[in-house]
Short mmCIF file of C-alpha atoms and ligand atoms in Angstrom, two decimals:
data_model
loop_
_atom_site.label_atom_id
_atom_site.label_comp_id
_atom_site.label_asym_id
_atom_site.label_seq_id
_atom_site.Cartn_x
_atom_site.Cartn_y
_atom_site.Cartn_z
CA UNK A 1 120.23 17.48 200.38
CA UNK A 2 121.83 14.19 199.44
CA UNK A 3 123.60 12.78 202.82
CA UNK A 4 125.85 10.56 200.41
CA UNK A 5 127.26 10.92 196.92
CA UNK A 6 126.54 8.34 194.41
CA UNK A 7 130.22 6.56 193.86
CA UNK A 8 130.14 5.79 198.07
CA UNK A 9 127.20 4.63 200.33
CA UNK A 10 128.90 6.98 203.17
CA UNK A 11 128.42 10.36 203.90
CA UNK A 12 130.36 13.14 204.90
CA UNK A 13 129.27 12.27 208.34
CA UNK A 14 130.59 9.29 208.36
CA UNK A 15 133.82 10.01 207.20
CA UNK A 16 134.01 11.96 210.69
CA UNK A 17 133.90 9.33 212.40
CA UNK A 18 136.09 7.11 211.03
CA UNK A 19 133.89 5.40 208.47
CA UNK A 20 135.65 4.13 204.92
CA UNK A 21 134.25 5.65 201.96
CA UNK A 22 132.84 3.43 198.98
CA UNK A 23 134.26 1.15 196.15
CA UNK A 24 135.15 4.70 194.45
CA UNK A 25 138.25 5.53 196.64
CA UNK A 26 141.31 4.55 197.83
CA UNK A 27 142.19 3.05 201.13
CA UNK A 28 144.28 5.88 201.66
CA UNK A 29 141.24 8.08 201.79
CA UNK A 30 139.58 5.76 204.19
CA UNK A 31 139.66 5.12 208.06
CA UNK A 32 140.27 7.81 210.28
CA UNK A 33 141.18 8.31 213.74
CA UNK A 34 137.82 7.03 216.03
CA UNK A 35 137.59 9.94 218.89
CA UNK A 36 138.48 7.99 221.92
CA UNK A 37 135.41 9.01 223.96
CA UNK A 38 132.96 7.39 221.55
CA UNK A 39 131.29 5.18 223.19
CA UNK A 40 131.76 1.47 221.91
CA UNK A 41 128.98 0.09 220.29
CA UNK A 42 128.26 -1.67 217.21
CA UNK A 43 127.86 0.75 214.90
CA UNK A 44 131.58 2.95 216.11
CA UNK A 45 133.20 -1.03 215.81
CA UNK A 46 131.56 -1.33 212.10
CA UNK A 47 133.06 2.59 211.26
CA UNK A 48 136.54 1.51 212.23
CA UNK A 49 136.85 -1.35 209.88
CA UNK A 50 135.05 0.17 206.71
CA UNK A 51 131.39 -0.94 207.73
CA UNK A 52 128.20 0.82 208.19
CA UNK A 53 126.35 -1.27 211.00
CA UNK A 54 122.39 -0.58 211.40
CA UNK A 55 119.32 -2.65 212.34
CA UNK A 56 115.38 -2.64 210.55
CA UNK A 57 113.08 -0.40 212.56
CA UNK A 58 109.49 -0.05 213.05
CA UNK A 59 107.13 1.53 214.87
CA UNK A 60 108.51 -0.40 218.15
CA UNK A 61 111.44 2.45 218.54
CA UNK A 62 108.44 5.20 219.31
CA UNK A 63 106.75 3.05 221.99
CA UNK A 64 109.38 1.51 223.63
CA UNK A 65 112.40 4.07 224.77
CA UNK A 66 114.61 2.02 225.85
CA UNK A 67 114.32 0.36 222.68
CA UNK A 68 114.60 3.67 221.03
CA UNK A 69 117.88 4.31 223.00
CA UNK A 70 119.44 1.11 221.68
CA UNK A 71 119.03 2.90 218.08
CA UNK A 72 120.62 5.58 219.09
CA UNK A 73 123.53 4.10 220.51
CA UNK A 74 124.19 0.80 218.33
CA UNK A 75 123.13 1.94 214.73
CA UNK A 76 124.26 4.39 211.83
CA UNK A 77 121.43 3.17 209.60
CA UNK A 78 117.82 2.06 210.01
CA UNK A 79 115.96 0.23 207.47
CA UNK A 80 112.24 0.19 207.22
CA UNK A 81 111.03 -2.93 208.45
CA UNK A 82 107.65 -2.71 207.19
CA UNK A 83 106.34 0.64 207.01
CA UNK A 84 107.97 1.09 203.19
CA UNK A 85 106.22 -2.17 202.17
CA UNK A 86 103.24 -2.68 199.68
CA UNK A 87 100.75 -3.78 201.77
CA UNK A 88 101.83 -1.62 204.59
CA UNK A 89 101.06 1.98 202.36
CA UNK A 90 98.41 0.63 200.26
CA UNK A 91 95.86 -1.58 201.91
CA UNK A 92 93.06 0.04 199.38
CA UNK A 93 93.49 0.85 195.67
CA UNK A 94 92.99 4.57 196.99
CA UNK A 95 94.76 4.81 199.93
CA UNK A 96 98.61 5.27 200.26
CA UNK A 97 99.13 5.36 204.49
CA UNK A 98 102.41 6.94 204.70
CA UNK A 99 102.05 8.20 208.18
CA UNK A 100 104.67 5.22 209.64
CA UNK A 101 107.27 5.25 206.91
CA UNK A 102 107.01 9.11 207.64
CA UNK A 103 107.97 8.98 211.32
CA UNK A 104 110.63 6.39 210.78
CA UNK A 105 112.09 8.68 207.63
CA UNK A 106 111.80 11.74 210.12
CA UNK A 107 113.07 10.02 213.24
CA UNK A 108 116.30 8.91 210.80
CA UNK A 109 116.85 12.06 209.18
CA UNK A 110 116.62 13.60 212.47
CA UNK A 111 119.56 11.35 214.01
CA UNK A 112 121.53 11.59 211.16
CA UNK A 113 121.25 7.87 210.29
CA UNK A 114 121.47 5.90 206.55
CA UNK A 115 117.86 5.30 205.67
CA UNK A 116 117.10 1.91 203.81
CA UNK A 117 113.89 1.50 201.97
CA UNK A 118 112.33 -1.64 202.05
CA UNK A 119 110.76 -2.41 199.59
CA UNK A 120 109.13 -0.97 196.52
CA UNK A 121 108.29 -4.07 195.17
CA UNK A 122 107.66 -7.74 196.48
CA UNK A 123 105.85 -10.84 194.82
CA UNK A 124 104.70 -11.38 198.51
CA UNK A 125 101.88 -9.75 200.67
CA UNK A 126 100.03 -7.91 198.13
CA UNK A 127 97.05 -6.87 198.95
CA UNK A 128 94.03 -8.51 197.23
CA UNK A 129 93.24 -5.55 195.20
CA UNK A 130 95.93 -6.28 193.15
CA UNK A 131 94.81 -9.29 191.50
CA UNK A 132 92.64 -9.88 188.40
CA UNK A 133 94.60 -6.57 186.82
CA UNK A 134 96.08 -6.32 183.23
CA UNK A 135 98.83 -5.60 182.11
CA UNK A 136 98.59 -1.98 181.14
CA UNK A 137 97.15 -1.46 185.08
CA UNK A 138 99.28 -3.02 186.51
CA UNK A 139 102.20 -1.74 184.94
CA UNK A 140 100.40 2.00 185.54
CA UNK A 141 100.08 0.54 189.24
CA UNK A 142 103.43 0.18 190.06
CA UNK A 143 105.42 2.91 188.03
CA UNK A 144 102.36 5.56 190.11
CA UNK A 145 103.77 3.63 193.15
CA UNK A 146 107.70 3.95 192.96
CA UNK A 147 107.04 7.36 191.35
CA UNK A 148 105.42 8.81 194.63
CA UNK A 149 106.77 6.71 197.33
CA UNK A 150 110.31 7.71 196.06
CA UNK A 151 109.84 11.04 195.29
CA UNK A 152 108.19 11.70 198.41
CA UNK A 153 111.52 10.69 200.30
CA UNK A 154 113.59 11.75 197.66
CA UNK A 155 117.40 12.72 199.02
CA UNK A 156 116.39 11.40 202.54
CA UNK A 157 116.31 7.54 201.90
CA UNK A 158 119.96 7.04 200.89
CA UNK A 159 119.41 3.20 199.62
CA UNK A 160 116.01 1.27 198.47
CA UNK A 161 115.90 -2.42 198.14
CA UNK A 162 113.59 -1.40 195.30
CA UNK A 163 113.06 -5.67 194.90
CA UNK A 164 112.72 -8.17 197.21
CA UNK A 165 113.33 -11.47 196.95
CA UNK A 166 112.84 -12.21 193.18
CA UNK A 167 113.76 -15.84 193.07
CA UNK A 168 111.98 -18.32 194.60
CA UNK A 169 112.70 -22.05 193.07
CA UNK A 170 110.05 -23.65 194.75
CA UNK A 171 107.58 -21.81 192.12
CA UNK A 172 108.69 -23.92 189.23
CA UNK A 173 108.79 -20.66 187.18
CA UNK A 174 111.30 -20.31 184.38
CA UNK A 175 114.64 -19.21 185.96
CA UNK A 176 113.73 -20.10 189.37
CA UNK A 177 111.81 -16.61 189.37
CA UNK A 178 109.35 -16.03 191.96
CA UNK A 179 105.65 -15.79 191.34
CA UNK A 180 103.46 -13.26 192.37
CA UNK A 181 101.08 -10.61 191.30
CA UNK A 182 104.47 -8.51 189.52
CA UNK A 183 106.17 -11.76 187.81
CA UNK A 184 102.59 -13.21 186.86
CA UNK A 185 101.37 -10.06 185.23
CA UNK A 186 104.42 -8.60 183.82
CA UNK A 187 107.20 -11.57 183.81
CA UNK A 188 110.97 -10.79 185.14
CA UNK A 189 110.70 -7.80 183.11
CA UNK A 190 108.92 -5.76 186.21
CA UNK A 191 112.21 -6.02 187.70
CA UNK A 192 114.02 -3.72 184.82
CA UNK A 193 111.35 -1.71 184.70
CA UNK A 194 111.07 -1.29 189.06
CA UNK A 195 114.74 -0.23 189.16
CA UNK A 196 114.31 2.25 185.80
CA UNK A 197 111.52 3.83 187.47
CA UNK A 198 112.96 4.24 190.44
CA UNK A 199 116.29 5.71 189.31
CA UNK A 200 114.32 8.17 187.24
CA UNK A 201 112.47 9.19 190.62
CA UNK A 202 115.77 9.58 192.48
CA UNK A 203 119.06 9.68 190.29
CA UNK A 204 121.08 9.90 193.59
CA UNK A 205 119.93 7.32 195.37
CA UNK A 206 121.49 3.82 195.35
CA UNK A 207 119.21 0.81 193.77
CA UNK A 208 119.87 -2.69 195.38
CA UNK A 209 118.23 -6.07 194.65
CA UNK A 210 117.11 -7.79 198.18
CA UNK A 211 117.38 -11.98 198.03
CA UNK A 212 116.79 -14.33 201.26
CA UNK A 213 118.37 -17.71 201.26
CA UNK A 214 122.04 -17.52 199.41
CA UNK A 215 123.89 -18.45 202.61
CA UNK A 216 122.36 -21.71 202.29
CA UNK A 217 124.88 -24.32 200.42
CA UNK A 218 122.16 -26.51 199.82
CA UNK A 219 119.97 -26.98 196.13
CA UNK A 220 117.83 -23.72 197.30
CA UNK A 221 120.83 -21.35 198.17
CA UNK A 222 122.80 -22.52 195.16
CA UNK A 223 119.81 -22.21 192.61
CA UNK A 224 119.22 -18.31 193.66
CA UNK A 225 122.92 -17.81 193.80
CA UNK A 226 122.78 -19.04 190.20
CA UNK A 227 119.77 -16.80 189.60
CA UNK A 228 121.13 -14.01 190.87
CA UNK A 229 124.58 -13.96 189.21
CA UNK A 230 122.50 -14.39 186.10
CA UNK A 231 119.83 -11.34 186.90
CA UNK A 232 123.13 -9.00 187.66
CA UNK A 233 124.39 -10.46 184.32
CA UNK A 234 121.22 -9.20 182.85
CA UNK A 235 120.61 -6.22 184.34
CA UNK A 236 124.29 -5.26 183.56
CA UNK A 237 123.94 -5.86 179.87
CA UNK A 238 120.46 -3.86 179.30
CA UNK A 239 122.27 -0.87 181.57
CA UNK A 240 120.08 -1.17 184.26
CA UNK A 241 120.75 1.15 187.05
CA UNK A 242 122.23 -1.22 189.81
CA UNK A 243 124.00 -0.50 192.82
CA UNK A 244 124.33 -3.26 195.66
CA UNK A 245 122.97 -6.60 196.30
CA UNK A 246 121.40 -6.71 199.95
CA UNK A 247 121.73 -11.01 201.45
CA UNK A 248 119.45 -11.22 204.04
CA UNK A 249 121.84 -13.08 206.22
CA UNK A 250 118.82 -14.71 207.82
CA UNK A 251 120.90 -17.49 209.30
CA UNK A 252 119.37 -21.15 209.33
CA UNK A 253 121.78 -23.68 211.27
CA UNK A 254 119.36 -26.15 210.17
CA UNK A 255 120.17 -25.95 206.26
CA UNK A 256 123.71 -26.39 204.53
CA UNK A 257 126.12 -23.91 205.03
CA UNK A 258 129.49 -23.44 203.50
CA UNK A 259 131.28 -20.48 204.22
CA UNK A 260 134.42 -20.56 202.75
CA UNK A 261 132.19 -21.12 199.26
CA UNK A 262 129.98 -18.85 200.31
CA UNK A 263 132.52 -15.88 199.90
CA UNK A 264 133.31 -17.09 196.62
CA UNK A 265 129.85 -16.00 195.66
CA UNK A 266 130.63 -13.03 197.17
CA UNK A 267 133.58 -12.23 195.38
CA UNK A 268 131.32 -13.19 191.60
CA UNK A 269 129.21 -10.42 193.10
CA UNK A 270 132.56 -8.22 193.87
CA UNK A 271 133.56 -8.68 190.20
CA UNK A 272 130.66 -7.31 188.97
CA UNK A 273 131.50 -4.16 190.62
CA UNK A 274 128.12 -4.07 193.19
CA UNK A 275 128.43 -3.27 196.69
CA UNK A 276 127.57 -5.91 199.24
CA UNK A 277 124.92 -5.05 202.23
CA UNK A 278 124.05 -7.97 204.60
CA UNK A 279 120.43 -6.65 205.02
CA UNK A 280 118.62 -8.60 207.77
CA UNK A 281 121.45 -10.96 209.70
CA UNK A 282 119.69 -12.86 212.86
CA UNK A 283 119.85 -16.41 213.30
CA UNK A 284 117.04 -19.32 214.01
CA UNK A 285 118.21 -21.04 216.81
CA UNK A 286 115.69 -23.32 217.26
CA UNK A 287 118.21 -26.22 216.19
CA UNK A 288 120.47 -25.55 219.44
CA UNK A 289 119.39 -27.37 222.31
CA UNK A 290 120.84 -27.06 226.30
CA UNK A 291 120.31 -24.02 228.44
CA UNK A 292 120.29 -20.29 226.99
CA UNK A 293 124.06 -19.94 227.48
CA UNK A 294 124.49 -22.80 225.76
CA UNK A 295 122.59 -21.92 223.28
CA UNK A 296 123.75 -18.54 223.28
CA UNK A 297 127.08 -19.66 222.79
CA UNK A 298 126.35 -21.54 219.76
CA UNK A 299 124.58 -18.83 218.48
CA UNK A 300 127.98 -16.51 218.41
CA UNK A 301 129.73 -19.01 217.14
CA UNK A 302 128.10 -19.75 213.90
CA UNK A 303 127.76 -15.70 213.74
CA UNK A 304 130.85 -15.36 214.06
CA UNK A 305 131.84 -17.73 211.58
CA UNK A 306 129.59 -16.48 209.27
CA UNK A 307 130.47 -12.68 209.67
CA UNK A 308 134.14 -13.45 209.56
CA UNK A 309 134.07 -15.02 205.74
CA UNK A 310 131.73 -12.28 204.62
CA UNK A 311 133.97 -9.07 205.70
CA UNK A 312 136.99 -10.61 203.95
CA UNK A 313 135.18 -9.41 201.14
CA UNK A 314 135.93 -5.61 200.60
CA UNK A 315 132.51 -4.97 198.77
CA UNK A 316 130.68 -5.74 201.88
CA UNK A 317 129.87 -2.18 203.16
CA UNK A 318 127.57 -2.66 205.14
CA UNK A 319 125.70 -5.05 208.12
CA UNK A 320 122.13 -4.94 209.19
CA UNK A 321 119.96 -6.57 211.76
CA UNK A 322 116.55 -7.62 211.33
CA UNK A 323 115.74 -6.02 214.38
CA UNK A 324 118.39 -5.34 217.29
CA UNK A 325 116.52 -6.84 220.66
CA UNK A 326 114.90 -10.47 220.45
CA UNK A 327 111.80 -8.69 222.17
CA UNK A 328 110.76 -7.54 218.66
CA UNK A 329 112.28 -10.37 216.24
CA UNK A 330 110.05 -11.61 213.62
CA UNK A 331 110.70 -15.24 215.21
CA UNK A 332 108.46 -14.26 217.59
CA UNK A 333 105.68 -14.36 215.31
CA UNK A 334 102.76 -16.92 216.09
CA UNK A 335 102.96 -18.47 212.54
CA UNK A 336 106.93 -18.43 212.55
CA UNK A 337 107.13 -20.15 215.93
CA UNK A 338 104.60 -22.40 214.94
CA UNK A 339 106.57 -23.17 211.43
CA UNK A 340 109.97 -23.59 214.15
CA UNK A 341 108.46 -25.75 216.00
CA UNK A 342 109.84 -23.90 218.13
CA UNK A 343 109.36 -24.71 222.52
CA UNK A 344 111.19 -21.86 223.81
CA UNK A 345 111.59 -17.76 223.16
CA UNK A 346 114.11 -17.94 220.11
CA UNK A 347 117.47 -15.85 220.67
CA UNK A 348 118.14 -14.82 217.16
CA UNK A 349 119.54 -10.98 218.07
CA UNK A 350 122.26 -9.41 219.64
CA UNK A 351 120.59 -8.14 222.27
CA UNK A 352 117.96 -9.98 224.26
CA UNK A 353 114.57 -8.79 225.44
CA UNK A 354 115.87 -7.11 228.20
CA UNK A 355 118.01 -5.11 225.69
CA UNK A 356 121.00 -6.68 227.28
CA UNK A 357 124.15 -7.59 225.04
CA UNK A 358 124.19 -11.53 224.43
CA UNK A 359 127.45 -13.31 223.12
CA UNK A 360 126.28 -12.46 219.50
CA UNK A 361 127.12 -9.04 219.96
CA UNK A 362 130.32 -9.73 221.04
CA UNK A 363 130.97 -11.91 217.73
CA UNK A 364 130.11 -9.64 215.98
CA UNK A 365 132.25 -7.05 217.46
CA UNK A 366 135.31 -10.19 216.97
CA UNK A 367 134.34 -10.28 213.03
CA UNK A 368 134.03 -7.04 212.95
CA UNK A 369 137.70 -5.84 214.44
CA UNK A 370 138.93 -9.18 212.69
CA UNK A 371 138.81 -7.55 209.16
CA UNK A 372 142.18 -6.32 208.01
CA UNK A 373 141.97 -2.86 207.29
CA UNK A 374 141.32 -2.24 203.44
O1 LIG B 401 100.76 -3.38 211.39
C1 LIG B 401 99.66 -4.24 211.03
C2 LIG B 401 98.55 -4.09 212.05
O2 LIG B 401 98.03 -2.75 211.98
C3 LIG B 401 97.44 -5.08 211.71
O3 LIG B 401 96.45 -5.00 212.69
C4 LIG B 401 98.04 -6.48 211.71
C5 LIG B 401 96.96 -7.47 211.34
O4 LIG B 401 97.42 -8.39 210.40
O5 LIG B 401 99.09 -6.56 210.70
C6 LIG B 401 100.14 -5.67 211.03
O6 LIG B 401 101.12 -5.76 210.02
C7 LIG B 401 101.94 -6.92 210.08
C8 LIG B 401 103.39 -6.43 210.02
O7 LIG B 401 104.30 -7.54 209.93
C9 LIG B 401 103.77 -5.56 211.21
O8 LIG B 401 103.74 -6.35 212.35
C10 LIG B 401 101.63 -7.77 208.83
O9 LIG B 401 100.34 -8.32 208.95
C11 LIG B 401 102.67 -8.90 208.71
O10 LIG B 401 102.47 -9.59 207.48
C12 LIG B 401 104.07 -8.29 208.72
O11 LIG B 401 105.00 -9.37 208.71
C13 LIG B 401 106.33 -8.96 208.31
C14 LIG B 401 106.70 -9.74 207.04
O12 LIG B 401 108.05 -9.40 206.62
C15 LIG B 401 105.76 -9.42 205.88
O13 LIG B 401 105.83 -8.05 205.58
C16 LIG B 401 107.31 -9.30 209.42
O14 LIG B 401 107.04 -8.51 210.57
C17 LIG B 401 108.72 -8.99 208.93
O15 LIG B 401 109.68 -9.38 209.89
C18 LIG B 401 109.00 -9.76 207.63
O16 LIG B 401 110.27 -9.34 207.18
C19 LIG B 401 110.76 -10.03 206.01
C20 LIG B 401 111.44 -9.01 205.11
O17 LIG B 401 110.53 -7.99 204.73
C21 LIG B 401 112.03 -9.69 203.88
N1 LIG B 401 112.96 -10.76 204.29
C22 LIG B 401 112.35 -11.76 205.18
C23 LIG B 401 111.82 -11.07 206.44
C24 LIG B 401 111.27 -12.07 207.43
O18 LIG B 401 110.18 -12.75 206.86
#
């Protein structure tokens, strides 16, 4: 049973507690009265002012309860950190693991939280089975691949980042495109022919293209802004299914940021009538120096900055986390800390190892109650 209808990301659930409904209605339909005894927490802030707020998941949330508590208080949607990927089902031509994507998509649809699928399809981390295939296999490889990992969670996974990341300028490849086993084999046509398979697997769920690096104001972030917008344009044109445009939000203090341009972008994406998900917002914070309140501090600022541009935006519907606790942040990783340079734990969540609240959640909770009500 479909949790959402197509025209809005919500579902009926949502509407109970206060959550707006999609670019389909009116504000009059929207917000309604938040029961006062709800406790506050991210996710009953993001309901009040039109937002779903969730937070990627993996296998973390079954080993670690508190960790699993901090779902269930702070999130109305989980996305599948990396149990949905590739690499992560399909380590061997003939084996499809799905026992991890499983337990998430259970654990989810158990809570009653928005499910997003990440990701059918990825010019990174394949797994080297994948190379030296033609055309014809490869193009049998990944329809057989969105066919049965979509159909097996068919009306449970509400949204799937069915690409991720297509652009990549540093490749050199015509349009800024990203290389990778797809684009090599098959051009920027796999990506018309991902999002066609996948809508014919599951008509009601909604289709989003994933891209990392557009908050940047600099060369890169223009150049896939440009790509993008141009993609949509495409994609539009041919009648592509396409529903929402996930930006990571991964926040990098050390790059070029603009944010009063930035929601200009956002608003070219607005007038091309796609929904708006911020899909994986944390922030490297290896630039701030001082003490951890300090840093901290700085931290919530430019999060808060950030977050306050976007949600003037009305298409933005939703906010994710890459992660909620630093404990389990991808900047943790040895070859990420060692890119940083990094000399200390990075900070990059709203909640720090100890699952305690830092000053990030309390930005965003500021941007957050900051949006005028639409
Ligand atoms: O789970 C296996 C484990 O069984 C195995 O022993 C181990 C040995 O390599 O690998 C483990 O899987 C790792 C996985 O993270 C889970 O920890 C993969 O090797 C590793 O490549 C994978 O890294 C993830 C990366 O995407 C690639 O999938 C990061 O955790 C994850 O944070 C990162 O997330 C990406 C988004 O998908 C797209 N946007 C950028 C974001 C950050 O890079």
């Amino acid at each position: 049973m479909r949790r959402f209808d197509q025209k809005s990301l919500l579902n009926r659930r949502n509407l109970l507690v206060g959550g707006t409904v999609g670019l389909a209605c009116t504000a009059a339909q929207s917000v309604m009265a938040q029961p006062s005894t709800e406790k506050k927490s991210l996710a009953s802030i993001a309901s009040q002012n039109g937002i779903i707020f969730g937070a990627a998941a993996a296998r973390e949330i079954f080993v670690d309860e508190s960790y699993r508590k901090l779902y269930l208080g702070e999130t109305k949607s989980i996305t599948t950190d990396y149990a949905l990927k590739f690499d992560a089902l399909r380590p061997e031509e003939k084996v499809f693991q799905f026992e991890g994507a499983d337990a998430l998509v259970e654990f989810a649809v158990a809570k009653g939280l928005i499910i997003r699928g990440h990701t059918l399809v990825w010019n990174e981390n394949s797994p080297p089975w994948l190379k030296n295939k033609s055309k014809a296999q490869i193009t049998k490889i990944m329809d057989e691949h969105i066919d049965k990992v979509v159909l097996r969670y068919k009306g449970k996974i509400d949204i799937w980042d069915v690409v991720n990341e297509p652009f990549w300028p540093g490749h050199n490849a015509s349009g800024g495109y990203r290389q990778g086993i797809w684009y090599d084999v098959l051009g920027k046509d796999y990506i018309a022919q991902a999002f066609k398979r996948a809508a014919k697997a599951d008509p009601g769920a909604k289709l989003a293209i994933n891209e990392a690096h557009t908050e940047r104001s600099d060369e890169l972030g223009l150049a896939i802004r440009n790509g993008l917008l141009r993609l949509i344009d495409e994609m539009q044109n041919a009648g592509i299914p396409l529903h929402a445009i996930g930006l990571q939000g991964h926040l990098q203090p050390q790059f070029p940021s603009n944010d009063a341009g930035y929601v200009k972008f956002l608003e070219q994406i607005a007038a091309r009538k796609l929904e708006i998900h911020i899909t994986e917002l944390d922030i490297d914070d290896t630039i701030y120096t001082g003490s951890v309140s300090v840093r901290d501090k700085q931290v919530a600022e430019r999060v808060y900055a950030y977050l306050s541009h976007v949600l003037t935006v009305p298409n933005v519907k939703m906010i994710s986390t890459w992660q909620l606790s630093d404990r389990y942040s991808w900047y943790n990783d040895t070859e990420v800390l060692r890119k940083s340079g990094a000399t200390r734990a990075p900070r990059p969540l709203p909640f720090d190892s100890d699952m305690t609240k830092k000053p990030m959640w309390f930005a965003i909770e500021k941007a957050l109650n900051g949006r005028k009500k639409i």
